[in-house]
XYZ file of C-alpha atoms in Angstrom:
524
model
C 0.000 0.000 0.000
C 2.530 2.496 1.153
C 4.450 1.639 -2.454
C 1.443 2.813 -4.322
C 1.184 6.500 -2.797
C 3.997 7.995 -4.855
C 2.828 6.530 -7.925
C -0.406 8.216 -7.420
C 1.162 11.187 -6.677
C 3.091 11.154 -9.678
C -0.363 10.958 -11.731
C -1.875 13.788 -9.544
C 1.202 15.763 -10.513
C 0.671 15.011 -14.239
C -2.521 16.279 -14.283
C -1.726 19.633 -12.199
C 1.504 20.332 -14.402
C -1.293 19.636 -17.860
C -3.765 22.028 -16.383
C -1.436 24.729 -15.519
C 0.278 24.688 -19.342
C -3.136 24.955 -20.390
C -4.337 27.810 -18.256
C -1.056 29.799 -19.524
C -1.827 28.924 -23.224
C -5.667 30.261 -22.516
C -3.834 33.616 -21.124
C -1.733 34.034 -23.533
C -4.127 33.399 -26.357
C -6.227 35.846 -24.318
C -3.476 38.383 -24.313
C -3.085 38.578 -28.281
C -7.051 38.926 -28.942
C -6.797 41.954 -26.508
C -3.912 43.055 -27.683
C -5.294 42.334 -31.140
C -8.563 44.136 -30.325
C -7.035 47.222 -29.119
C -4.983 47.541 -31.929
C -7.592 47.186 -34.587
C -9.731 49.871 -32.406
C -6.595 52.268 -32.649
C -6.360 51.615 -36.136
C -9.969 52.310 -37.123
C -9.584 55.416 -34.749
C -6.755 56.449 -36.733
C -8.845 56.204 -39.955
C -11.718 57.812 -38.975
C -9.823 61.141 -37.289
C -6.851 60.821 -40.598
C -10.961 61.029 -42.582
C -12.835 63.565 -40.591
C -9.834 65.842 -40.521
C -9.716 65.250 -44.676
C -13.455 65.813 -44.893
C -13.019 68.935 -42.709
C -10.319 70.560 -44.582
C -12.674 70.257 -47.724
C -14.971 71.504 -46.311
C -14.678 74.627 -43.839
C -17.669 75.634 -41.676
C -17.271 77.790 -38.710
C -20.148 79.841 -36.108
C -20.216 82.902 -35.339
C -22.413 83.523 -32.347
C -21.527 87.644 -32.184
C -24.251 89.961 -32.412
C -22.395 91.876 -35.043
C -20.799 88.979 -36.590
C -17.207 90.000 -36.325
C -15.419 86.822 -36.984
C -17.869 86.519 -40.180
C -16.964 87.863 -43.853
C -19.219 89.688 -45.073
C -21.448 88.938 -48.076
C -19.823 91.773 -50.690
C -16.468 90.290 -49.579
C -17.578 86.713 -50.027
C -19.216 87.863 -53.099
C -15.958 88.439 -54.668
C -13.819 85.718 -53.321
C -16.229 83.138 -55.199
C -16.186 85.156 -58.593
C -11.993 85.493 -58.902
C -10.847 83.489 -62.036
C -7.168 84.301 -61.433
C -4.542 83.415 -58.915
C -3.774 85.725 -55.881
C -0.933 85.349 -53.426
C -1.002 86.837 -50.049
C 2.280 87.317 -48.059
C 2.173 88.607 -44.536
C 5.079 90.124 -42.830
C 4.594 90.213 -39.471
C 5.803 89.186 -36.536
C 3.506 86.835 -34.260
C 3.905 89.321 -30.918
C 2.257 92.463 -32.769
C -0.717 93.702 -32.229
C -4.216 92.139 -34.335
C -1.727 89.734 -35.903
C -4.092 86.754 -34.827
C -7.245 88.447 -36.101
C -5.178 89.247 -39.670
C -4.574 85.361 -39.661
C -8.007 84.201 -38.735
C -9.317 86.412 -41.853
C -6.822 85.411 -44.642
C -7.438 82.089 -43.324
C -11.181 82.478 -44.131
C -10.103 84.086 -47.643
C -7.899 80.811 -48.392
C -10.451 78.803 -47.569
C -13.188 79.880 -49.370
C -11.229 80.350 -53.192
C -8.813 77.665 -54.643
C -7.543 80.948 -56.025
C -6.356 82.869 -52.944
C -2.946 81.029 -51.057
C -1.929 83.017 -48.255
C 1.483 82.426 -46.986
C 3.314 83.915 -43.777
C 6.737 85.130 -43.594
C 8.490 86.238 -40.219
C 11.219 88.723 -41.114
C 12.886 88.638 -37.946
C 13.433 84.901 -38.075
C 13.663 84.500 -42.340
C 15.013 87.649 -43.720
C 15.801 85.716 -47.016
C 12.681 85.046 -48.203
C 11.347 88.738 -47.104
C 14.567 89.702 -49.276
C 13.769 87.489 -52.333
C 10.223 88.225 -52.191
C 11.411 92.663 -52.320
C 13.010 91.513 -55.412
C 10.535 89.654 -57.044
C 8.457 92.490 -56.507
C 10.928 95.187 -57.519
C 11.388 96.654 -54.278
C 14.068 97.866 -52.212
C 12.681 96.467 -49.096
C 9.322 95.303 -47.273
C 8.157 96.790 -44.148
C 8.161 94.898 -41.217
C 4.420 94.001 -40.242
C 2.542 94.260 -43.566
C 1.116 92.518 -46.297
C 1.447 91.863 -49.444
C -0.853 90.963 -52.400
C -0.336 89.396 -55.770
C -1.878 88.278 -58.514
C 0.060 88.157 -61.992
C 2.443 91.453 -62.650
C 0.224 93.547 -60.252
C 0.645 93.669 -56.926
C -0.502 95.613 -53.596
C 1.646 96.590 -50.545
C -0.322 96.729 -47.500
C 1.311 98.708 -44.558
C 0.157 98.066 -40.928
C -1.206 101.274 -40.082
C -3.681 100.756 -43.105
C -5.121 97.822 -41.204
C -4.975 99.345 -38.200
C -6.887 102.738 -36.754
C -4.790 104.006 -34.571
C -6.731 106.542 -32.760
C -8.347 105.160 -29.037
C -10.096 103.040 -29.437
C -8.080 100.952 -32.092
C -10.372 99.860 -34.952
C -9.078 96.253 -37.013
C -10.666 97.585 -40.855
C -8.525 94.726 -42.362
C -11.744 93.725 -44.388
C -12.324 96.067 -46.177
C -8.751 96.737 -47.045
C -7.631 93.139 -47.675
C -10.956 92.782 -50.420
C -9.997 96.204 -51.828
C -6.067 94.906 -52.683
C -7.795 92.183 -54.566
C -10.403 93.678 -56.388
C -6.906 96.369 -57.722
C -4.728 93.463 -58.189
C -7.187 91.395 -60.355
C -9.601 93.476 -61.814
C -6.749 95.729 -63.800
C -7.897 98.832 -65.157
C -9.954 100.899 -62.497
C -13.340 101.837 -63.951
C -14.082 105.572 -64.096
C -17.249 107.691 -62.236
C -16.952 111.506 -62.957
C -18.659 113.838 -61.080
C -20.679 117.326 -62.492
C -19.507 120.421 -60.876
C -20.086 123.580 -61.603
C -24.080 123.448 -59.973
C -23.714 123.257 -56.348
C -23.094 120.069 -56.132
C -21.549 118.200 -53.050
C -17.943 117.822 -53.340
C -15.533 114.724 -53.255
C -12.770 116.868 -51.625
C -14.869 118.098 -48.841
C -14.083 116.549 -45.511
C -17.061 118.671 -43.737
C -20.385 117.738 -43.232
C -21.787 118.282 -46.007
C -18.897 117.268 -48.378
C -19.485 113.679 -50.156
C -15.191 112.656 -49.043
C -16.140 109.499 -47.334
C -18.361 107.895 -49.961
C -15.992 108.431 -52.597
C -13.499 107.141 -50.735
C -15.438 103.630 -50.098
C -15.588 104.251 -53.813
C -12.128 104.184 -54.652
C -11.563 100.851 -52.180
C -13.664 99.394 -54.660
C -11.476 100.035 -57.760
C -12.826 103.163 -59.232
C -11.479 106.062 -60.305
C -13.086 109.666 -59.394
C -13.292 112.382 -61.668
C -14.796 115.661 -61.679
C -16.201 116.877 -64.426
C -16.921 120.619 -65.570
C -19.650 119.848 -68.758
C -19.427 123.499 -69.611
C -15.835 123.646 -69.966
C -15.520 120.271 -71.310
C -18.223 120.342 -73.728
C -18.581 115.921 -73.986
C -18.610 113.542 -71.485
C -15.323 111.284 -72.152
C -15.530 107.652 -73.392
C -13.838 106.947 -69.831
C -16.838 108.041 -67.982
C -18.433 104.580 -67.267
C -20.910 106.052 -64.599
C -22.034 109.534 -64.063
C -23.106 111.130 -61.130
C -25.269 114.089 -60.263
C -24.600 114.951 -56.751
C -27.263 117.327 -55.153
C -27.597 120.113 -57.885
C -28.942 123.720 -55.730
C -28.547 125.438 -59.719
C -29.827 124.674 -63.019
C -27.888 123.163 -65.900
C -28.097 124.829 -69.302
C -29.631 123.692 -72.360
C -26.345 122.709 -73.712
C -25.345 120.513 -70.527
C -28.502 118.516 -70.863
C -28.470 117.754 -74.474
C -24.819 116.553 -73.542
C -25.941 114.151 -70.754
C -29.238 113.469 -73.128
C -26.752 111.761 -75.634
C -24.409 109.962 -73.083
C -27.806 108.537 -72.099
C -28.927 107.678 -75.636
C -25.707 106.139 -76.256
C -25.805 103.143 -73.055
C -24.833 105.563 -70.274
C -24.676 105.239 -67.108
C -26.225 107.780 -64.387
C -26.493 107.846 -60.675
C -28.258 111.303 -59.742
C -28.998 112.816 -56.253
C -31.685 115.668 -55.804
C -32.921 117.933 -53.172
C -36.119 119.705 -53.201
C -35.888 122.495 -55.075
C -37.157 125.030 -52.648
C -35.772 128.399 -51.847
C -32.594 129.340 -52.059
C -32.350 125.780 -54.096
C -33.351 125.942 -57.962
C -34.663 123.074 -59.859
C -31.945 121.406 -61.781
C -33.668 121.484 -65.045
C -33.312 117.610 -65.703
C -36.942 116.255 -64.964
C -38.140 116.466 -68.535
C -34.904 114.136 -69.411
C -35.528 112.059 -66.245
C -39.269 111.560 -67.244
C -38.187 110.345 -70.773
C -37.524 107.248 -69.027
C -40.320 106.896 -66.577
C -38.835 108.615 -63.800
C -41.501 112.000 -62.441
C -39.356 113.419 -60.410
C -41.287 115.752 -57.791
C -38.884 118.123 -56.514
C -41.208 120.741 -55.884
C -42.228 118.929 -52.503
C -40.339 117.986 -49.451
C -41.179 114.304 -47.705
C -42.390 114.514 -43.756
C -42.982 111.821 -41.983
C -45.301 111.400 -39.087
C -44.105 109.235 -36.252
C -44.966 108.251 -32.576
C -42.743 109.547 -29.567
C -43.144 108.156 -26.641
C -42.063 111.488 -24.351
C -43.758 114.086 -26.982
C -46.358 111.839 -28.778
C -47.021 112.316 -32.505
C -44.481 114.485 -34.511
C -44.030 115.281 -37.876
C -40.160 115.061 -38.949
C -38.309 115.554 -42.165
C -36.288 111.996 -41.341
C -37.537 108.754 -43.238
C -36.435 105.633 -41.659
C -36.170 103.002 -44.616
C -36.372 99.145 -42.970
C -37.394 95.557 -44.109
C -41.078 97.013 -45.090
C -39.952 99.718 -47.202
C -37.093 97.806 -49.270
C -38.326 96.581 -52.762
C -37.599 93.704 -54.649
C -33.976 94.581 -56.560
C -30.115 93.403 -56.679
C -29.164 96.491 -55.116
C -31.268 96.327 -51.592
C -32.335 92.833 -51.449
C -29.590 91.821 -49.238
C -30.340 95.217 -47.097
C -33.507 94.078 -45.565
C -31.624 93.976 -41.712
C -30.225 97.478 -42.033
C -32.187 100.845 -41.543
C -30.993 103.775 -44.169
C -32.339 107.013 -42.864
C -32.884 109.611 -45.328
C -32.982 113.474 -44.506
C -35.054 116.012 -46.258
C -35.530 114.435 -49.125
C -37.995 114.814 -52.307
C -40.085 112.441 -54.501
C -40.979 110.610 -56.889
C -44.559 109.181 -57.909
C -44.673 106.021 -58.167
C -47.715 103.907 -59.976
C -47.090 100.968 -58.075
C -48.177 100.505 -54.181
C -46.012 100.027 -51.188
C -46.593 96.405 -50.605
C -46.006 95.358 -54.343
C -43.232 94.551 -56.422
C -42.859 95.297 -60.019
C -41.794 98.165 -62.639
C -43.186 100.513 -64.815
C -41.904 102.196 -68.107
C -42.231 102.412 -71.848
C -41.720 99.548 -74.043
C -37.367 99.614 -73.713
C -37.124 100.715 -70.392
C -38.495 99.752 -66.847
C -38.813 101.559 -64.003
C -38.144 99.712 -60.597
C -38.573 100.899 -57.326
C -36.107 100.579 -54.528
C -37.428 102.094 -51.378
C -40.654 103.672 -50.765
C -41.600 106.305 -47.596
C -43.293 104.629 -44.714
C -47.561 104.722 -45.325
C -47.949 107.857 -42.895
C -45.440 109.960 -45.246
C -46.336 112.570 -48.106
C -45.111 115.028 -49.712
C -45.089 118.600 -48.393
C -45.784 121.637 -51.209
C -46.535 124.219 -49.090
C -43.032 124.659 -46.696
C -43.763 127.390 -44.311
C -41.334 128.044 -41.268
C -42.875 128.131 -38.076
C -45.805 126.138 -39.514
C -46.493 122.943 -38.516
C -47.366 120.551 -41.956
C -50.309 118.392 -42.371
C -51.282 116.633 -45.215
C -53.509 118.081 -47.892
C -54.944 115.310 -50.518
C -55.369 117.945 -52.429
C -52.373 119.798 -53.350
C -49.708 117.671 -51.337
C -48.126 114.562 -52.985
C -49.998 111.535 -50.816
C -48.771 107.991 -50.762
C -47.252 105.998 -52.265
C -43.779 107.354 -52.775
C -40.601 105.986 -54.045
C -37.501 107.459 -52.302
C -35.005 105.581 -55.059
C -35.708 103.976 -58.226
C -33.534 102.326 -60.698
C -34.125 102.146 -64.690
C -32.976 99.465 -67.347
C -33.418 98.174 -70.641
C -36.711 95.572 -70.602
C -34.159 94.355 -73.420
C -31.037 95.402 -74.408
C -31.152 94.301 -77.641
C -34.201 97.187 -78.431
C -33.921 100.327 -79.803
C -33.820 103.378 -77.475
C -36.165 105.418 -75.348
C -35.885 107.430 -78.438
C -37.073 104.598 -80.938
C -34.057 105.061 -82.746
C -31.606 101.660 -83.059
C -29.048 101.326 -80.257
C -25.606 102.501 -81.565
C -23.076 102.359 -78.404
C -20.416 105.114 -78.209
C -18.567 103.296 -75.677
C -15.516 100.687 -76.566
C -16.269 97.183 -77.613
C -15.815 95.977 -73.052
C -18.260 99.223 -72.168
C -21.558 97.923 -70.413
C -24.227 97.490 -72.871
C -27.615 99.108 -71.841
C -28.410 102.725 -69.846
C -29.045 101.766 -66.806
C -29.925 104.692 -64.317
C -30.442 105.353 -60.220
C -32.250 108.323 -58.862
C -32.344 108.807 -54.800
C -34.622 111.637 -54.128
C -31.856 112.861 -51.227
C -28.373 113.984 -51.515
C -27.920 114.475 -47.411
C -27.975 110.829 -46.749
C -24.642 110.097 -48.578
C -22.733 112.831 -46.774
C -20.492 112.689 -44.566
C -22.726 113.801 -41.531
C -24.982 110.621 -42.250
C -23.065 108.052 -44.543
C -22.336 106.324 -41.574
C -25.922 105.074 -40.731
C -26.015 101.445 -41.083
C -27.821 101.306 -44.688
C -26.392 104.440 -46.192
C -22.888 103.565 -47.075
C -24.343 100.521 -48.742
C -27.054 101.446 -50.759
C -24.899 103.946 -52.548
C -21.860 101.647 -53.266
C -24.769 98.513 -54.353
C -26.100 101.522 -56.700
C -22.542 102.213 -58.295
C -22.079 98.669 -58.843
C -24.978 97.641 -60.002
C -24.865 100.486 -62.772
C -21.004 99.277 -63.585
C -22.367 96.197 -64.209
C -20.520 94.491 -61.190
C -22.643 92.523 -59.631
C -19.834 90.447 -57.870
C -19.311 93.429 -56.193
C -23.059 93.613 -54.679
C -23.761 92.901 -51.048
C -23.071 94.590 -47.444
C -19.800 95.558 -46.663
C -17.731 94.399 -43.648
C -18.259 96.473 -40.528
C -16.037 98.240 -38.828
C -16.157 97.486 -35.657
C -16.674 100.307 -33.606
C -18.229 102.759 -30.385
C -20.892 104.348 -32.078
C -24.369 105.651 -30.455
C -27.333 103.178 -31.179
C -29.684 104.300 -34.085
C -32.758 103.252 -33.204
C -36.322 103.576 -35.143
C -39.729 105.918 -33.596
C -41.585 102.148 -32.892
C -38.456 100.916 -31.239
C -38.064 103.816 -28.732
C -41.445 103.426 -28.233
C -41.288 99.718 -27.188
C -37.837 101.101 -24.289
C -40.100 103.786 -23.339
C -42.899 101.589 -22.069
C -40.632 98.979 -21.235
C -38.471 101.560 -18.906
C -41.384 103.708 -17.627
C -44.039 100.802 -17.403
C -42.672 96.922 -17.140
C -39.543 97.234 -14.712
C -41.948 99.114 -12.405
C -45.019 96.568 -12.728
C -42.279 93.682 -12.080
C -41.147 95.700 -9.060
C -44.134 96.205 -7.627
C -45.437 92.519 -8.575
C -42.228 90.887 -6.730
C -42.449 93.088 -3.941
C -45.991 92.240 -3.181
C -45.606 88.559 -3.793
C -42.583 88.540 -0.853
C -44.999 90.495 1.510
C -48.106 88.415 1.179
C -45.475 85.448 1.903
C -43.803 87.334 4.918
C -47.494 87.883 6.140
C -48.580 84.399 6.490
């Protein structure tokens, strides 16, 4: 018996040693699909990031969640991005510590991004001075200033300096927008397309920096690639074949016979004409252009000024010479329909009478051209023909003009293939790349694109959507980029209003309200 133990020991052995290689094989087989697992996982992790990052890069999608939409280009920048057929370069030279240099990469980034034609590269002087040096000499250029930009596009080419970008006066405005979309509109477009100005008539100036002058609009003009010109019709006796848009800015004294058979044939011969009126009420004269104006539809009534009644909540009902132009009063045209969000406040302004009514959409004219509204006044606005100071105005049906009214109105060809407003066969006098077809925009006010008011929010752009449109650029249309800004709120009679009762009626209800609710609690 006692020989038999080890034998069975031996067996017992045997059979622990067996299960213990198998329980390590199980592990280790164990170890390897884990180790498999995890690495497939990685892999497929791997793929899907290496795609979503591909996908992402394709396609670029960011949110804005500012009020004014500051990180956001604007839709007259994007506009043009998305119609460039040509290659453009931008090279910034700055160095990484300076001031706004993250904002001026965050926009050129969004440039980039939205046109295989735009590749922005970014060159730190301080740490690569050869490149900045080879890139002076492509450029013919004895050297680059440190902290700017530069932009190409073929032989042309734009250097932007900082303080361009930059406001410096408190507090420190970025306008890079605006400037970076105006170096490539002048390095792609070429030749700059000419507007000349009448003088010689009271018209508002483009050199005058007061009030009254028209300095800032023509500069936003000439950020947009055209070329100003004034132009003395009297003394120059023709309108030049560079003239590519005319405007008539806010005539106080007639032109003669001679100056409106001039513009007449400009007209005849696929002109283009942006005029500006005032109402031509002491010590103004009338311009003498209606009967021209009213060959193509337009019945100009400058013998009227427009008043518009409106609610105040401290004095009640008043009648002002200010006509607030919003979403109700914009019509159905290139030039405003992207203005619907933005208020342009005209200021003693004139008419025009209009055979369509406020709430419809449409055009008017003879057989070649139409006539199509842009704004018209508010409902509770007329026309004025009896201005006497000291007076307060009402409305007469009678002899005043009544509702409705168009404020602005734009003309074109119903074809541009028909004859003329004159029934005789279009002949063009312009060179073989002029814009076929007169095209024409009248704005019953001259005050609202001066530089007391061009800075309300609709102003600026309704005037530079009006010179494009009549160029013929309509890559060009939209609402400019914003600069942002301190500026005091603008705000319409129905708004202040609504803060009036909200101030003077609801904070005062919701105090009283809360305070009774915690007494009747304390009280029980």
């Amino acid at each position: 018996m006692q020989k038999g133990i080890p034998k069975k020991k031996k067996e017992q052995e045997g059979v622990r040693v067996t299960v213990t290689r198998e329980r390590s094989n199980t592990s280790t087989r164990r170890k390897y699909v884990i180790f498999a697992n995890v690495s497939l996982a990685i892999i497929i992790a791997v793929v899907i990031f290496g795609f979503v990052s591909y996908i992402n890069g394709r396609n670029y999608v960011h949110f804005d969640f500012t009020s004014n939409k500051k990180f956001t280009l604007s839709s007259k920048t994007k506009n043009i991005i998305k119609n460039l057929d040509k290659p453009v370069t931008i090279t910034t030279l700055f160095d990484p510590s300076e001031l706004f240099y993250a904002q001026i990469k965050d926009i050129l980034g969004s440039y980039s991004y939205m046109s295989k034609f735009i590749k922005v590269n970014q060159i730190n002087p301080l740490q690569n001075r050869t490149k900045a040096e080879e890139l002076a000499k492509n450029l013919k250029l004895e050297a680059l200033e440190l902290n700017s930009i530069v932009v190409e596009s073929g032989d042309r080419s734009k250097h932007i300096l900082q303080k361009e970008v930059i406001e410096r006066s408190f507090p420190f405005k970025f306008i890079g927008e605006e400037v970076f979309t105006s170096a490539i509109l002048s390095v792609s477009q070429g030749k700059q397309t000419g507007i000349y100005f009448t003088i010689g008539h009271g018209e508002r100036s483009v050199d005058d920096f007061d009030k009254p002058g028209f300095s800032s609009v023509v500069e936003s003009f000439k950020r947009d690639n055209f070329n100003i010109v004034p132009l003395d019709l009297l003394t120059r006796k023709e309108i030049p074949t560079s003239c590519k848009i005319l405007v008539i800015a806010g005539p106080t004294k007639p032109f003669s016979t001679e100056e409106i058979n001039i513009i007449k044939d400009y007209l005849r011969n696929d002109g283009k004409l942006l005029a500006m009126f005032e109402p031509a009420l002491a010590p103004n004269e009338p311009s003498g252009l209606k009967p021209l104006l009213e060959e193509y539809g337009i019945k100009l009534r400058d013998d009227v000024i427009i008043y518009n009644k409106v609610s105040s909540p401290m004095f009640g009902a008043r009648i002002v010479s200010e006509v607030y132009i919003s979403k109700d009063e914009y019509q159905e045209h290139k030039i405003v329909n992207e203005m619907t969000n933005l208020t342009t406040v005209f200021f003693g302004a004139c008419g025009i009478e209009s055979e369509l009514s406020h709430s419809s959409t449409g055009s008017v004219g003879n057989s070649n051209f139409i006539v199509k509204p842009l704004t018209f006044a508010p409902d509770l606005a007329w026309g004025e023909t009896t201005v006497v100071s000291n007076v307060r105005p009402r409305l007469d049906p009678e002899k005043d003009l009544a509702p409705p009214i168009s404020l602005a109105v734009a003309v074109e060809p119903a074809d541009p293939n028909k004859m003329d407003a004159y029934g005789n066969p279009r002949n063009s006098r312009l060179d073989k790349d002029a814009m076929e077809g007169t095209r024409i925009v009248v704005f019953t006010d001259v005050d609202f694109a001066a530089n007391e008011y061009i800075r309300k929010p609709g102003n600026q752009d309704i005037m530079r959507n009006s010179i494009s449109w009549l160029a013929k650029k309509e890559s060009q249309l939209g609402i400019a980029g914003k600069t942002p800004e301190f500026r005091a709120a603008s705000f319409s009679p129905q708004m202040m209003q609504v803060i009036f009762w909200l101030s003077i009626g609801a904070l005062p209800l919701v105090t009283i309200v809360v305070g009774g609710i915690v007494w009747w609690r304390r009280r029980r």
